[in-house]
Structures are given as structure tokens and as C-alpha cells.
Amino acid sequence: MTSIGGAEMVDWNLAVATATRLVRPGPEVSRDEARAIVAELRRHAKSSEEHVRAFTRMVPAGDDGADTPVLVVDRAGWIRANVAGFRAVLKPLLEKMQERRGNVPGGAVLGAVGGKVTGVELGMLLSFLASRVLGQYETFAPATRDLPGSVTGGGRLLLVAPNIVHVERELEVDPHDFRLWVCLHEETHRTQFTAVPWLRDHIEGEIQSFLGETEVDPATLLERFREAAQSLTGNRPDDGEESGGRSIVELVQTPAQREILARLTAVMSLLEGHADYVMDGVGPDVVPSVAEIREKFQRRRASGAGRLDAALRKLLGLDAKLRQYRDGERFVRAVVDEVGMDGFNRVWTSPNTLPTKAEIAKPADWVARVHRKAES
């Protein structure tokens, strides 16, 4: 019973094992091809630093970012990195839930079983995502033996080589241009966090506030998931269209969590839209076929990989991620057109100058709030 009582709420090792077992194999490449691809991605990641900083006029303070590793990984490496990230971010919530579980009769046994189930479920989710992510700046990235992190507590940049090769072949675009184009997007994320020192702590604070509002009572959670399932299957006729358009993630939230999520959505829309704007802005000078790549990639984003893919994106709330790219890029473009790049960069002054979710949709309102108030 001691080993059962000490079981974690999520079996992280089982999550990794499940995901790596289920994830699809990557495209076929020879050993020499693989080495050349890895070397090229590392070169592009390095050259992207200068391009992004010159275009955005954002420069990391001091040596921030100098020790931020760039890791070219396969799908299994991406899975291990994300499990380590989840484990770090969710630790306060899981400790609270584990403490509550210990006060419930039979909670230790149920927790051990639940940890296995949750580990399998997380592994299945990660196996789905591991073949789709091209790159990722890991903001909360604990260093591991296989995956080094920043010495100063920053993040690390992951480039998922098999997925990049898969997409460039699928789109039939110039592979060298496409690899640089992807690196420009991910390097923009690294620049955002290394040039804006308060951004990481702000987002972490919002995430922990969101998790802190989570209902830890098992009966309450079960009831919320039951209601979510009924709404998604259309068995709650009184819900109307409001619930029908929401993901299972949204449906199990408290009102306080929805307010926090609105702020997080605005920030993520800004970060993703800014990265898209930068990769296209830098593109014409260094990526000759950028127009072709953008057109084909946008069509791929919009269509998804099929009916099952679209259903899973909807269920998990991943369709909201696609809207973040579109809405955020539109916001950045409108603001830069109105007040220039230096004027746009006021967005990084403090949490108070970040756009709200409403301002992402109406960039003129952000300009009026941040610029015209400051000038009056």
C-alpha cells in the first residue's frame, strides 16, 4: 500500500511510453539525409536570430537568450520534452489534488488506478499532436539528461525534423526555403521571451491562477465532464448554440477560469500572430518562395488532414489555435500600419499594455488606449 499511496496523479512514464508507441513513423530519409537536415535546421535557427531582431527591433537584454538551446528532435523527443513541461506546470495543481485524494476513503487505490488511466489518455493526446507540430519554443522547460534547458531559467527551442520534412514534401515546396521559414517563426517566439523579461512570469502567473481555480472535488469534476459530454453529443436541448460551439476544455471551466482564459487567449493570439507577421515580413528578403509557401500552408491549416482530424481539433479546442494565428496576425498588421513597428512595440511595455481579447478583434481600440492616452 505504500507504493500505491505514493502514486502520482498522472503516470508520466506511462504517458511517454504510450505516446511513443502510438505515434506514427516519420517520413523515410537516409542517415546521410537526416544528418544534412539536422545541420541545415541548426544553421537556419542561428541565422534567423539576426533577421528577426533586425525586423522586430527587439533585442534580448544582456546575455538573455545566449544560452537558450536549439534542439532538433524527432517525434519521440518532442513527446519527452512536452511531458517534462506538463509535469512542471501542473505540479501545484496535482499536489493539491493528491492531498485531497488522501482524505478520501480508498483514495490511494483509486489514485493509483487513475494515474495509469490519465497517463494513457495523455499519451494518446500527445501521439496525435507529435506528428503535427513543426517547432515549439518551450517557455517552461525543465532540463533533463536528454533535453538540456537554459542555465538562466529560460526556455528552449525545439524543431521537429520529421514533421518539417513531411510538410515540405506534402506541400511540394522548396525544402531549404521552407526550413528557414519555419525557423523564422520559432525564432520570433524565442525573441519575444528573451527580449521581454517579464513575459514568462506573467504567463506562468496566469496559468497558475487558472489551475488554482480548478475544482478538485472528484464529484464536481465528474459532474462537469458529464455535462460537457451531454452538450457535445447534443443531449442538452436547453443549451442552444452557445455550448455547441465550445470544446470540452471550455465546457468544464468555472466562470473565473473563463476570464483568465480570455486574457491568455489574447496573449497567445498576440504571440502567434506576431510570429506569423514576422516570418512573412522577413520572408521576401531571405526566402525567395515565401509567397508560394504561405499560400499552400494556409490552405493546409484551413483544411486539416481530414474529417477525423477536424473532429479531434474541435473536441480538444485546437481550432481556437488556428484562429489565434489569423486574428493575431491581423491585429499586428493593423497596429504596425497605424503606428509603425516602434509604436507596436509598446505592447511589450508591461502586462497593462497587452491587448485584451476584444482589442485583438478591434486593433484601433488598443491604439486608442495605449497611444492616444499616453499622448494626451
C-alpha positions in Angstrom: 0.0 0.0 0.0 3.0 2.3 0.5 3.8 2.2 -3.2 0.2 2.7 -4.2 -0.2 5.5 -1.7 2.8 7.3 -3.2 1.5 7.0 -6.7 1.3 10.3 -8.7 -2.0 11.6 -10.1 -0.5 11.1 -13.6 1.8 8.2 -14.5 4.2 10.3 -16.6 6.4 7.4 -17.6 3.3 5.6 -19.0 2.3 8.7 -20.8 5.7 8.8 -22.6 5.6 5.1 -23.3 2.0 5.2 -24.7 2.7 8.2 -26.9 5.9 6.9 -28.4 4.3 3.5 -29.1 1.3 5.1 -30.8 2.9 7.9 -32.7 3.1 7.4 -36.5 6.6 6.9 -38.0 8.1 9.9 -39.8 9.0 10.1 -43.5 11.7 7.9 -44.8 15.1 9.5 -45.1 18.6 8.0 -45.3 21.1 8.5 -42.5 23.0 11.0 -44.6 19.9 12.9 -45.4 18.9 13.1 -41.8 22.3 14.5 -40.8 22.1 17.1 -43.5 18.6 18.1 -42.5 19.6 18.5 -38.8 22.7 20.6 -39.7 20.6 22.8 -42.0 17.9 23.4 -39.4 20.6 24.4 -36.9 22.1 26.9 -39.4 18.8 28.4 -40.2 17.9 28.7 -36.5 21.2 30.7 -35.9 20.7 32.9 -39.0 17.1 33.6 -38.0 18.3 35.4 -34.9 19.7 38.4 -36.8 16.8 38.5 -39.3 14.2 38.6 -36.6 15.9 41.1 -34.3 16.5 43.5 -37.2 12.9 43.3 -38.4 11.2 43.5 -35.0 13.8 45.9 -33.3 13.6 43.6 -30.3 17.0 42.7 -28.7 17.4 40.5 -25.6 18.8 42.3 -22.6 22.4 41.4 -21.8 23.0 37.7 -22.4 19.4 36.6 -22.3 18.8 34.1 -24.9 22.5 33.3 -25.4 22.2 30.0 -23.5 18.8 29.1 -24.9 19.4 25.7 -26.6 18.1 24.9 -30.1 17.3 21.3 -30.2 16.5 19.4 -33.4 14.4 16.4 -32.2 12.3 13.6 -33.6 8.7 12.9 -32.6 9.7 10.9 -29.5 12.0 13.7 -28.4 9.1 16.2 -28.7 6.9 13.9 -26.6 9.5 13.6 -23.8 10.1 17.4 -23.8 6.3 18.1 -23.5 5.7 15.6 -20.8 8.5 17.2 -18.8 6.9 20.6 -19.4 3.4 19.4 -18.4 4.9 17.8 -15.2 6.5 21.1 -14.2 3.5 23.4 -14.9 0.9 21.1 -13.4 2.8 20.2 -10.3 1.0 22.7 -7.9 -2.4 21.5 -9.1 -1.6 17.8 -8.9 -0.1 18.2 -5.4 -3.4 19.8 -4.3 -5.4 17.1 -5.8 -3.2 14.4 -4.3 -3.6 16.0 -0.9 -7.4 16.0 -1.3 -7.3 12.3 -2.5 -5.5 11.3 0.6 -8.5 12.4 2.7 -11.0 10.2 0.8 -11.5 6.6 1.8 -9.9 4.3 -0.7 -8.4 7.4 -2.4 -4.9 5.9 -2.6 -6.0 2.8 -4.6 -8.3 4.9 -6.8 -5.4 7.4 -7.4 -3.0 4.6 -8.5 -5.5 3.4 -11.0 -6.5 6.9 -12.0 -2.8 7.8 -12.6 -2.5 4.9 -15.1 -5.6 5.9 -16.9 -4.6 9.6 -17.1 -1.2 8.6 -18.3 -2.6 6.6 -21.1 -5.0 9.4 -22.0 -2.2 12.0 -22.0 -0.1 9.6 -24.1 -2.9 9.2 -26.7 -3.2 13.0 -27.0 0.5 13.5 -27.4 0.7 10.8 -30.0 -1.9 12.8 -32.0 0.0 16.1 -31.7 3.5 14.8 -32.1 3.2 14.3 -35.8 1.7 17.8 -36.4 4.0 20.3 -34.5 6.8 21.7 -36.7 8.5 23.7 -33.9 8.0 25.0 -30.4 9.5 27.4 -28.1 9.2 25.8 -24.7 8.7 28.6 -22.2 8.6 26.3 -19.1 11.3 23.8 -19.9 13.0 21.9 -17.1 16.3 20.5 -18.1 16.6 16.7 -18.4 19.5 14.4 -19.2 18.4 14.1 -22.8 17.0 17.6 -23.3 19.1 20.4 -21.9 17.5 23.7 -21.0 18.6 27.3 -20.4 21.0 27.8 -17.5 19.3 31.0 -16.5 15.8 29.5 -16.3 14.6 30.5 -19.8 13.2 28.1 -22.4 14.5 26.1 -25.3 13.7 25.9 -28.9 12.5 22.6 -30.4 12.5 21.9 -34.2 10.7 18.6 -35.0 12.7 17.5 -38.1 10.4 14.6 -39.3 7.3 16.9 -39.3 9.1 19.7 -41.2 10.2 17.2 -43.8 6.8 15.7 -44.0 5.0 19.0 -44.6 7.6 20.3 -47.1 7.1 17.1 -49.1 3.3 17.3 -48.8 3.2 20.9 -50.0 5.8 20.3 -52.7 7.7 23.5 -51.8 11.4 24.2 -51.8 12.7 22.4 -48.7 15.5 24.8 -48.0 13.2 27.8 -48.1 10.5 26.1 -46.0 13.0 25.1 -43.3 14.2 28.7 -43.0 10.6 30.0 -43.0 9.7 27.7 -40.1 12.8 28.8 -38.1 11.9 32.4 -38.6 8.5 31.8 -36.8 10.0 29.8 -33.9 12.9 32.3 -33.5 10.4 35.1 -33.2 8.9 33.3 -30.2 12.4 33.0 -28.6 13.0 36.7 -29.2 9.6 37.6 -27.6 10.5 35.9 -24.4 14.2 36.8 -24.2 13.6 40.5 -25.1 10.6 40.9 -22.8 11.9 39.6 -19.4 8.5 39.9 -17.6 6.5 38.0 -20.2 7.4 34.5 -18.9 6.5 35.2 -15.3 3.3 36.9 -16.4 2.1 33.9 -18.4 3.1 31.5 -15.7 1.2 33.5 -13.2 -1.9 33.4 -15.4 -1.6 29.7 -15.9 -1.2 29.0 -12.2 -4.2 31.2 -11.4 -6.2 29.2 -14.0 -5.1 25.9 -12.4 -5.7 27.3 -8.9 -9.4 27.8 -9.8 -9.8 24.2 -10.8 -12.4 22.2 -8.9 -10.5 19.4 -7.1 -13.6 17.6 -5.7 -13.9 14.4 -7.7 -17.7 14.5 -7.7 -17.8 18.1 -9.1 -15.3 17.2 -11.8 -17.3 14.1 -12.7 -20.5 16.2 -13.0 -18.8 18.9 -15.2 -17.4 16.2 -17.5 -20.9 14.6 -17.7 -22.5 17.9 -18.7 -19.7 18.5 -21.2 -20.2 15.1 -22.8 -24.0 15.7 -23.0 -23.5 19.1 -24.6 -21.1 17.8 -27.2 -23.4 14.9 -28.1 -26.4 17.2 -28.3 -28.3 15.7 -25.4 -28.9 19.0 -23.6 -31.6 20.8 -25.7 -31.6 23.8 -23.4 -28.0 24.7 -24.2 -28.6 26.2 -27.6 -25.8 27.3 -29.8 -23.6 28.6 -27.0 -22.4 25.2 -25.8 -22.5 23.6 -29.2 -19.6 25.7 -30.4 -17.3 25.1 -27.4 -14.7 22.5 -26.8 -14.7 20.0 -23.9 -11.9 22.1 -22.4 -14.1 25.2 -22.3 -17.2 23.3 -21.1 -15.5 22.2 -17.8 -14.3 25.6 -16.8 -15.5 27.8 -14.0 -16.6 31.4 -14.7 -13.3 32.6 -13.1 -11.3 30.4 -15.4 -13.1 31.7 -18.4 -12.0 35.2 -17.5 -8.4 34.1 -17.1 -8.6 32.1 -20.4 -9.8 35.2 -22.2 -6.6 37.0 -21.1 -4.4 34.1 -22.0 -6.1 33.7 -25.4 -5.4 37.4 -26.1 -1.7 37.0 -25.2 -1.3 33.8 -27.2 -3.1 35.4 -30.2 -0.6 38.3 -30.0 2.4 36.0 -29.8 1.3 33.7 -32.6 0.1 36.5 -34.8 3.4 38.4 -34.3 5.4 35.3 -35.2 3.4 34.9 -38.4 3.7 38.6 -39.3 7.5 38.5 -38.7 8.1 35.3 -40.8 6.2 36.9 -43.7 7.8 40.3 -43.2 11.3 38.9 -43.2 10.5 36.3 -45.8 10.8 38.2 -49.1 14.4 39.2 -48.4 15.6 35.7 -47.4 13.0 33.2 -48.5 12.6 33.5 -52.3 9.4 31.3 -52.5 7.7 32.7 -49.4 4.5 33.7 -51.2 4.1 30.1 -52.5 4.8 28.6 -49.1 2.4 30.9 -47.3 -0.4 30.2 -49.8 0.0 26.4 -49.6 0.5 26.4 -45.9 -2.6 28.5 -45.2 -4.7 26.1 -47.3 -3.3 23.2 -45.3 -4.1 24.9 -42.0 -7.6 25.6 -43.0 -8.5 22.2 -44.4 -6.8 20.0 -41.8 -5.9 16.4 -42.6 -9.5 15.0 -42.9 -12.7 14.6 -41.1 -11.3 12.8 -38.1 -8.6 15.4 -37.7 -11.1 18.2 -37.8 -13.3 16.4 -35.2 -10.4 16.0 -32.8 -9.3 19.6 -33.3 -12.8 20.7 -32.4 -13.0 18.5 -29.4 -9.7 19.5 -28.0 -10.1 23.2 -28.7 -7.3 23.2 -31.3 -9.4 25.0 -33.8 -9.0 28.0 -31.4 -5.3 27.8 -32.0 -5.9 28.3 -35.8 -8.0 31.4 -35.0 -5.1 32.8 -32.9 -2.8 32.8 -35.8 -5.3 34.6 -38.1 -6.7 37.1 -35.6 -3.3 37.9 -34.0 -1.6 38.4 -37.3 -4.5 40.8 -38.4 -4.0 42.7 -35.1 -0.3 43.1 -35.5 -0.5 44.1 -39.1 -3.2 46.8 -38.4 -1.3 48.3 -35.5 2.0 48.4 -37.4 0.3 50.0 -40.3 -1.2 52.6 -38.0 1.7 53.5 -35.6 4.8 51.7 -37.1 7.0 49.0 -35.6 8.2 51.1 -32.7 4.6 52.1 -31.9 3.6 48.4 -32.0 6.4 47.5 -29.7 4.8 49.4 -26.9 2.7 46.3 -26.5 5.8 44.8 -24.7 6.0 47.6 -22.1 4.1 45.8 -19.3 1.1 43.5 -18.7 -1.1 46.6 -18.8 -0.2 47.3 -22.4 -1.0 43.8 -23.7 -4.2 43.7 -25.8 -7.4 42.4 -24.4 -9.4 39.7 -26.3 -11.7 42.4 -27.5 -8.8 44.6 -28.7 -7.4 41.7 -30.7 -10.6 41.9 -32.7 -10.5 45.7 -32.8 -6.9 46.9 -33.1 -8.0 50.6 -33.2 -9.2 50.3 -29.6 -5.7 49.2 -28.5 -4.1 52.1 -30.3 -6.6 54.5 -28.7 -6.0 53.1 -25.2 -2.2 52.8 -25.3 -1.1 55.6 -27.7 -3.7 58.3 -27.5 -3.9 58.2 -23.7 -0.1 58.4 -23.5 0.0 61.4 -25.8 -2.8 63.3 -24.1 
